[in-house]
PDB file of C-alpha atoms in Angstrom:
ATOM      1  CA  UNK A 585      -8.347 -26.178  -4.270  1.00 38.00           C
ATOM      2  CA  UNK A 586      -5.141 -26.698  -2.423  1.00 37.00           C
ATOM      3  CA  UNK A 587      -2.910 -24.811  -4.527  1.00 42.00           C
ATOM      4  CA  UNK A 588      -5.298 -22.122  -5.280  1.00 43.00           C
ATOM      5  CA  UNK A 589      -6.073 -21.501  -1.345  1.00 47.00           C
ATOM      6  CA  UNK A 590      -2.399 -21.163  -0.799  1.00 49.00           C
ATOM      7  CA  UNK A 591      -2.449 -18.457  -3.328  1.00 79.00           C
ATOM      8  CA  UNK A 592      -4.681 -16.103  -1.177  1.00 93.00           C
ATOM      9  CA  UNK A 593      -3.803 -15.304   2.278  1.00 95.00           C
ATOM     10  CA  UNK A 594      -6.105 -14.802   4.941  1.00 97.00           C
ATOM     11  CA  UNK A 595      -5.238 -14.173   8.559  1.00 97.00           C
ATOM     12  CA  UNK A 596      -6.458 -12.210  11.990  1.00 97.00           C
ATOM     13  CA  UNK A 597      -4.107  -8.679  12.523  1.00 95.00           C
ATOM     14  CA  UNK A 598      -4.083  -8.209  15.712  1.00 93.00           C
ATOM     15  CA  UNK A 599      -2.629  -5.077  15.949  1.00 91.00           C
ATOM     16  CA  UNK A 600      -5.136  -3.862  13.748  1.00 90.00           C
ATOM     17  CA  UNK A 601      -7.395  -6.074  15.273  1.00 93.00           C
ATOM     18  CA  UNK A 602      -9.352  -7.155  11.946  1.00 96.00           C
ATOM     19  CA  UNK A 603      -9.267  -9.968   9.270  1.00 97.00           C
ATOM     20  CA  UNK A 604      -6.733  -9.770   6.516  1.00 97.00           C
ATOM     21  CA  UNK A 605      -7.745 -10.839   3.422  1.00 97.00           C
ATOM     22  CA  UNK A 606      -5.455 -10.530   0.127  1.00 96.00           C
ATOM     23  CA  UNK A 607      -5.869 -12.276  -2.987  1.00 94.00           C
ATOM     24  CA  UNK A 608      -3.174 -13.240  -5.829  1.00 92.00           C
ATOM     25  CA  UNK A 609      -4.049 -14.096  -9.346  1.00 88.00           C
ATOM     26  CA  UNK A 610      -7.262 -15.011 -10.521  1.00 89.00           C
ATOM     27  CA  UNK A 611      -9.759 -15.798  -8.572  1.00 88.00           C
ATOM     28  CA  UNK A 612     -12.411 -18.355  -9.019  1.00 90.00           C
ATOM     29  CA  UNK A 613     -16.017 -19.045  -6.982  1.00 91.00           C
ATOM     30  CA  UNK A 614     -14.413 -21.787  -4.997  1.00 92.00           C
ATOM     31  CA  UNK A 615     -11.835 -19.180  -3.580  1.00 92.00           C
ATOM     32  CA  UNK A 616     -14.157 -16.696  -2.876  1.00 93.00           C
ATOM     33  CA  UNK A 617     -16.205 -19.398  -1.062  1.00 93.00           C
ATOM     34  CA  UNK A 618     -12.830 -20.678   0.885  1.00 94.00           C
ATOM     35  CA  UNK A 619     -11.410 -17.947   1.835  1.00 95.00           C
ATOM     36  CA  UNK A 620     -15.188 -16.383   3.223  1.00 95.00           C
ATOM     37  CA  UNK A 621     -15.701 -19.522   4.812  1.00 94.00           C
ATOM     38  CA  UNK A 622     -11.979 -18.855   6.859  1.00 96.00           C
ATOM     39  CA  UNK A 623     -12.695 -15.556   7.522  1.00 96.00           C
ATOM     40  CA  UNK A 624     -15.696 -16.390   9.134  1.00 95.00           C
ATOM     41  CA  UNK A 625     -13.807 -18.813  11.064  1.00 95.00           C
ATOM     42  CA  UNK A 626     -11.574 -15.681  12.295  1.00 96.00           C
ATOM     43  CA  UNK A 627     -14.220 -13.677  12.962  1.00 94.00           C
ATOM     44  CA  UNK A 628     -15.470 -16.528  15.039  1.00 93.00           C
ATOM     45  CA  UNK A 629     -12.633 -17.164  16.840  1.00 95.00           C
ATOM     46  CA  UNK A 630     -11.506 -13.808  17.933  1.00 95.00           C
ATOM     47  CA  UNK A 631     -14.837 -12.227  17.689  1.00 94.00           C
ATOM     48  CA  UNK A 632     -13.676  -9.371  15.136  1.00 95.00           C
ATOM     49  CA  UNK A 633     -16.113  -8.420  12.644  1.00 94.00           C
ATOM     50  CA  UNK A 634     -13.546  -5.987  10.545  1.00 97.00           C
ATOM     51  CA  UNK A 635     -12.674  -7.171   6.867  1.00 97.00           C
ATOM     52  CA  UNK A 636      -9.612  -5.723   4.938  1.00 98.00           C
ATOM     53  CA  UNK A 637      -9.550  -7.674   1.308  1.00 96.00           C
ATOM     54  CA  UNK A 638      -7.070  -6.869  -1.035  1.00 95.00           C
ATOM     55  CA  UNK A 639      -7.638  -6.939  -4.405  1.00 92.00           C
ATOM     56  CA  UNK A 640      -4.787  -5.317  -6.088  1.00 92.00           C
ATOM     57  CA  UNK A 641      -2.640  -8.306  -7.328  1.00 90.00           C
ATOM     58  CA  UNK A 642      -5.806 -10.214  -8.555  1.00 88.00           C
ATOM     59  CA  UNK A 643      -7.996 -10.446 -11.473  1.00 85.00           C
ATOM     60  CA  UNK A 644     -11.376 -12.014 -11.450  1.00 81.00           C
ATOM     61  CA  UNK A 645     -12.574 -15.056 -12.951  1.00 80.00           C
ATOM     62  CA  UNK A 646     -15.977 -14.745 -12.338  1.00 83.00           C
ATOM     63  CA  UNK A 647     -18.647 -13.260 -14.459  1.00 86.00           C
ATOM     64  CA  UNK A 648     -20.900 -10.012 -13.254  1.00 85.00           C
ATOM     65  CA  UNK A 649     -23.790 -12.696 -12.244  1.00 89.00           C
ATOM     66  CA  UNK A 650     -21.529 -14.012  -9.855  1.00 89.00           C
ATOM     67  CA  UNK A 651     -20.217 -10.792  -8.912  1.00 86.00           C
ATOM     68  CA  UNK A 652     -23.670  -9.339  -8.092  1.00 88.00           C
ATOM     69  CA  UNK A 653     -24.940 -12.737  -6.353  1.00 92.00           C
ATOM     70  CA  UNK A 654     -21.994 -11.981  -3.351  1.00 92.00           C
ATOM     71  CA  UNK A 655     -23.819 -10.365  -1.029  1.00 93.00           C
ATOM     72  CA  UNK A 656     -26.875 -13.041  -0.877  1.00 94.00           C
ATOM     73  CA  UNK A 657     -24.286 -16.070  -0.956  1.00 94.00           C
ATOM     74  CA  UNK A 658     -22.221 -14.210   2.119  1.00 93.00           C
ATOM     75  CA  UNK A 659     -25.566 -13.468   3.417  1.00 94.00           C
ATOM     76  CA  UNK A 660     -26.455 -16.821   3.706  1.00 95.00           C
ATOM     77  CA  UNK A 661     -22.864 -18.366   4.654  1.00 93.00           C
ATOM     78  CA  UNK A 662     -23.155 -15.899   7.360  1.00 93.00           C
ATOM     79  CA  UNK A 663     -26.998 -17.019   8.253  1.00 94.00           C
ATOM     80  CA  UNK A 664     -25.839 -20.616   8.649  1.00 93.00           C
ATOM     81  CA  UNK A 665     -23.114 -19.599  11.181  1.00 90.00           C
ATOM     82  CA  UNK A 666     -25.868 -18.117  13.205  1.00 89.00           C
ATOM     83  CA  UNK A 667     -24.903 -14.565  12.289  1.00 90.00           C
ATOM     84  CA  UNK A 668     -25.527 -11.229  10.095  1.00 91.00           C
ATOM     85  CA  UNK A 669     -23.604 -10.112   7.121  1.00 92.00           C
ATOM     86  CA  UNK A 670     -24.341  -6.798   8.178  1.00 91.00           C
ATOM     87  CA  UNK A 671     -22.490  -7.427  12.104  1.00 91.00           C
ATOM     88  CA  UNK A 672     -19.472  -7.478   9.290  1.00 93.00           C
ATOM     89  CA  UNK A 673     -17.271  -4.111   7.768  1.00 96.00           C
ATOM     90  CA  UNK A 674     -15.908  -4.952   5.382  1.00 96.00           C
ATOM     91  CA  UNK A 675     -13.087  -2.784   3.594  1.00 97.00           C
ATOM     92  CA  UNK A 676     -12.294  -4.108  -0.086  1.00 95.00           C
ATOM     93  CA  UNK A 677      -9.215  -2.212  -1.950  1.00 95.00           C
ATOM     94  CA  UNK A 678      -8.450  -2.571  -5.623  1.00 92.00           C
ATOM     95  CA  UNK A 679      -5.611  -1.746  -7.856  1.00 87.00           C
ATOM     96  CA  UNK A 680      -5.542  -0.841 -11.688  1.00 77.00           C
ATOM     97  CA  UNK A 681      -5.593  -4.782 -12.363  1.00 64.00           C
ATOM     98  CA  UNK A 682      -8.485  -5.416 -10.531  1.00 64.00           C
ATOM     99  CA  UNK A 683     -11.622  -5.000 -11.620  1.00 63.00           C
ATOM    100  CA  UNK A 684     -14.117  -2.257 -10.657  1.00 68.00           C
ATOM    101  CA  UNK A 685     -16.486  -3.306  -7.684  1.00 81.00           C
ATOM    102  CA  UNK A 686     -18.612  -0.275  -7.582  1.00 83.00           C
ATOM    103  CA  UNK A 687     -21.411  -2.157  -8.046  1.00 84.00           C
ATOM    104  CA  UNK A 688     -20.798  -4.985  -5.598  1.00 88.00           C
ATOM    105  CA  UNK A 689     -20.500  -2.132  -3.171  1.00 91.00           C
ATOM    106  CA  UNK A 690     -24.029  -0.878  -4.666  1.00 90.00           C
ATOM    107  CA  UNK A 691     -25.706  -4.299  -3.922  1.00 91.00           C
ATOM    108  CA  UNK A 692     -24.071  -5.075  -1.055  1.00 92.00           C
ATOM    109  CA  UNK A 693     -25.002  -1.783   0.589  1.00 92.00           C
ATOM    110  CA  UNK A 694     -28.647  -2.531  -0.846  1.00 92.00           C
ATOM    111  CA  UNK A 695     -28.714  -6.049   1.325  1.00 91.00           C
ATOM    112  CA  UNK A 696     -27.620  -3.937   4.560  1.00 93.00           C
ATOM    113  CA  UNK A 697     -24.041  -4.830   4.354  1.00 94.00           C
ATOM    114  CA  UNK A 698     -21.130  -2.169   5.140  1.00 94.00           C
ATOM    115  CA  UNK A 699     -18.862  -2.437   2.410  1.00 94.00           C
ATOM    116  CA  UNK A 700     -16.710   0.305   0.863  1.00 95.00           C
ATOM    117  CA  UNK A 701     -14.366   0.517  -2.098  1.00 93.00           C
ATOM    118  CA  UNK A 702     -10.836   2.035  -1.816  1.00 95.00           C
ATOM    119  CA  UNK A 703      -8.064   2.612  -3.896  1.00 93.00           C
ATOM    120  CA  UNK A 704      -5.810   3.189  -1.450  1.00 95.00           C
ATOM    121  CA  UNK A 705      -4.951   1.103   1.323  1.00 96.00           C
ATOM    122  CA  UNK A 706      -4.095   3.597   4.042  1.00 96.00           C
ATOM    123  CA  UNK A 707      -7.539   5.246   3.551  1.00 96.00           C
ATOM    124  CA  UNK A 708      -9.096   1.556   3.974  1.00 97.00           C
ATOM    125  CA  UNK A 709      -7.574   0.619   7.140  1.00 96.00           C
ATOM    126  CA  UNK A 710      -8.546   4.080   8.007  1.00 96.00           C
ATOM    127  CA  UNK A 711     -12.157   3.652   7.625  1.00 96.00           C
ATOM    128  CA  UNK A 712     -12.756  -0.057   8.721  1.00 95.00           C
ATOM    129  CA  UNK A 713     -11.240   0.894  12.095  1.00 90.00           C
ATOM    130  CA  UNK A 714     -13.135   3.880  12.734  1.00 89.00           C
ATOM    131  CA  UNK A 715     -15.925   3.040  14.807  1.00 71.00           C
ATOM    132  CA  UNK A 716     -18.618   5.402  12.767  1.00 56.00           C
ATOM    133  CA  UNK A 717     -21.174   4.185  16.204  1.00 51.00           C
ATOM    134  CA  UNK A 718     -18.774   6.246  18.480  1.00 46.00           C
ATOM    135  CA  UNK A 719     -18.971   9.594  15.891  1.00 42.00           C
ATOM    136  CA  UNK A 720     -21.553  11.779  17.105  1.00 43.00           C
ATOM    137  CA  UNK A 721     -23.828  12.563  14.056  1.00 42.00           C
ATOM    138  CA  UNK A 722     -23.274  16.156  12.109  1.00 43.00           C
ATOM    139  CA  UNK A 723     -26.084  17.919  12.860  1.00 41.00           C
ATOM    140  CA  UNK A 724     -26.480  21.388  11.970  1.00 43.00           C
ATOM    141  CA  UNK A 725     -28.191  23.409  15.118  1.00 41.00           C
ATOM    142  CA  UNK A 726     -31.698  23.357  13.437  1.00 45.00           C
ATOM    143  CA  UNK A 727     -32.916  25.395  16.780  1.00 46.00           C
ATOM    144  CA  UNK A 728     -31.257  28.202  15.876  1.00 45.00           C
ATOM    145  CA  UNK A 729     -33.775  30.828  13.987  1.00 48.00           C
ATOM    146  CA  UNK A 730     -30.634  31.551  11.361  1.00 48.00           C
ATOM    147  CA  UNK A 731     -30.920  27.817  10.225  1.00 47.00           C
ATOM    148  CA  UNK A 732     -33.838  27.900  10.369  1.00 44.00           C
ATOM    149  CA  UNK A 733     -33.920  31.438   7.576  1.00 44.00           C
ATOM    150  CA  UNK A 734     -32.580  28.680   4.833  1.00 44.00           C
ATOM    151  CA  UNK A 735     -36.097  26.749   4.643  1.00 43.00           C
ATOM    152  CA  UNK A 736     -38.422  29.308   4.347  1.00 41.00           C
TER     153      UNK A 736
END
């Protein structure tokens, strides 16, 4: 577990201020499970509940079944440290090697986590860091009788 650990590289940005995650190779259950059990120990730590994982050098060696059971296991990892999966943003980029994660984002989403998929990394860091609480919401000025012409 040793050698694979070292393979995968997780770490607090402070500038950033968020958890960097990045994964080489394949990757097995047992380095999902170590490397979510360290960044949980970041998050701890410096109370930062931001996730950047990198995906684009790795390939997966787990099957769809444990693919789709992620967002219960972190669920529950997260339960047992007395906290919520969904106090956690969590940013996940993949490259052409990578597998697609659409779905994980589907499920994930469906358990109340905040997870998105990006290709690009730029456009990842861009989103984790925005705080969406802070964004006022776009409404459109229902009030006004010419809104109000396109439901009748």
């Amino acid at each position: 577990l040793r050698e694979q650990m070292a393979t995968n590289k997780v770490e607090f940005d402070r500038e950033g201020y968020f958890i960097s995650i990045v994964y080489y190779g394949p990757i097995s259950l047992d380095d999902v499970e170590a490397v979510r059990e360290e960044a949980l120990r970041l998050s701890k730590k410096h109370f930062c509940f931001k996730l950047l994982t990198d995906f684009r050098e790795a390939s997966f060696d787990l099957s769809t079944t444990d693919i789709m059971d992620l967002p219960d296991s972190t669920a529950k990892v997260y339960s047992e440290h007395g906290m919520s999966a969904g106090q956690v943003k969590r940013a996940l980029v993949v490259g052409k090697k990578s597998l697609s994660l659409s779905f994980l984002e589907t499920v994930s989403l469906n358990r109340g986590q905040l997870v998105k998929i990006f290709k690009d990394i730029n456009q990842a860091k861009s989103w984790l860091l925005m705080d969406h609480r802070m964004q006022p919401a776009k409404t459109e000025s229902i009030g006004k009788d010419k809104d109000l012409q396109k439901y009748k």
